[in-house]
Amino acid sequence: DAGVIQSPRHEVTEMGQEVTLRCKPISGHDYLFWYRQTMMRGLELLIYFNNNVPIDDSGMPEDRFSAKMPNASFSTLKIQPSEPRDSAVYFCASRPGTGIETQYFGPGTRLLVL
Amino acid sequence: GQNIDQPTEMTATEGAIVQINCTYQTSGFNGLFWYQQHAGEAPTFLSYNVLDGLEEKGRFSSFLSRSKGYSYLLLKELQMKDSASYLCAVGRYGNNRLAFGKGNQVVVIP
């Protein structure tokens, strides 16, 4: 079975540009999570969805960040405009609605904003 | 809020045993997870404790004391491939909003 799929795997952009990160969760999983990981702050939850509906976006750092989940198999995290301090690894994770509640992480997108 | 503390780095010899500690302060505790993360890769699930006591899974065991806000991960018969960062994560009011520690880097040497 395919795991969580993220694209692109690496992104280098200039300050002020729009960045869109993409995620395809594991088929049948009801929950989708977006995380950001930096050396300074570790792994932080940004937002999560349940059945395509955003449930908790309190971790989104500011209005420059937005996330959508138009259907059960696709989600995007957008940063507009991007800033150098947004440089981080962005992980998407998903989990089923029942059973042990572990989350399965995608390979991550390594974002560098110059 | 929550406060999660993990030591930052430790070195151990192949074949040895290493214990990684995690202390936390939180309200609405719902469970504690351990994840392994190799450099440049995604975190992968190792264990989940919701009740006090020891959970054993092969070479890895995890312990939880809810009254002390304390957990540890025990790695036995260390192998070179165990060199990684080990993250503990606390679930609050349900396990969707996980709060991760910054991880403990374990380096296994021959």
PDB file of C-alpha atoms in Angstrom, chain B residues 1-5 22-33 49-50 64-71 88-101:
ATOM      1  CA  GLY B   1      -0.533  24.222  27.357  1.00  0.00           C
ATOM      2  CA  GLN B   2       2.016  21.516  27.751  1.00  0.00           C
ATOM      3  CA  ASN B   3       5.682  21.222  28.506  1.00  0.00           C
ATOM      4  CA  ILE B   4       7.646  18.249  27.203  1.00  0.00           C
ATOM      5  CA  ASP B   5      11.263  17.696  28.085  1.00  0.00           C
ATOM      6  CA  CYS B  22      10.545  12.017  28.560  1.00  0.00           C
ATOM      7  CA  THR B  23       8.838  14.157  31.171  1.00  0.00           C
ATOM      8  CA  TYR B  24       5.723  16.161  30.522  1.00  0.00           C
ATOM      9  CA  GLN B  25       3.286  18.539  32.142  1.00  0.00           C
ATOM     10  CA  THR B  26      -0.117  18.759  30.564  1.00  0.00           C
ATOM     11  CA  SER B  27      -3.850  18.811  31.184  1.00  0.00           C
ATOM     12  CA  GLY B  28      -6.253  16.426  29.532  1.00  0.00           C
ATOM     13  CA  PHE B  29      -3.636  13.708  29.073  1.00  0.00           C
ATOM     14  CA  ASN B  30      -4.856  11.038  26.672  1.00  0.00           C
ATOM     15  CA  GLY B  31      -1.789   8.982  25.816  1.00  0.00           C
ATOM     16  CA  LEU B  32       1.909   9.069  25.035  1.00  0.00           C
ATOM     17  CA  PHE B  33       3.530   8.122  21.742  1.00  0.00           C
ATOM     18  CA  ASN B  49       1.050   4.029  26.164  1.00  0.00           C
ATOM     19  CA  VAL B  50      -2.240   5.088  27.665  1.00  0.00           C
ATOM     20  CA  LEU B  64       4.504   5.290  31.412  1.00  0.00           C
ATOM     21  CA  SER B  65       3.771   6.772  34.821  1.00  0.00           C
ATOM     22  CA  ARG B  66       0.864   9.176  34.549  1.00  0.00           C
ATOM     23  CA  SER B  67       1.097  10.357  38.152  1.00  0.00           C
ATOM     24  CA  LYS B  68       4.738  11.363  37.616  1.00  0.00           C
ATOM     25  CA  GLY B  69       4.301  12.719  34.093  1.00  0.00           C
ATOM     26  CA  TYR B  70       7.115  10.445  32.978  1.00  0.00           C
ATOM     27  CA  SER B  71       7.814   7.978  30.220  1.00  0.00           C
ATOM     28  CA  CYS B  88       7.952  11.517  22.513  1.00  0.00           C
ATOM     29  CA  ALA B  89       4.538  13.044  21.873  1.00  0.00           C
ATOM     30  CA  VAL B  90       1.690  13.711  24.276  1.00  0.00           C
ATOM     31  CA  GLY B  91      -1.941  13.485  23.226  1.00  0.00           C
ATOM     32  CA  ARG B  92      -4.366  15.846  24.929  1.00  0.00           C
ATOM     33  CA  TYR B  93      -8.162  15.617  25.006  1.00  0.00           C
ATOM     34  CA  GLY B  94      -8.016  12.944  22.360  1.00  0.00           C
ATOM     35  CA  ASN B  95      -4.942  12.142  20.361  1.00  0.00           C
ATOM     36  CA  ASN B  96      -5.342  14.387  17.356  1.00  0.00           C
ATOM     37  CA  ARG B  97      -3.491  17.332  18.751  1.00  0.00           C
ATOM     38  CA  LEU B  98      -0.117  15.770  19.573  1.00  0.00           C
ATOM     39  CA  ALA B  99       2.561  17.851  21.273  1.00  0.00           C
ATOM     40  CA  PHE B 100       6.030  16.600  20.392  1.00  0.00           C
ATOM     41  CA  GLY B 101       9.231  16.907  22.366  1.00  0.00           C
TER      42      GLY B 101
END
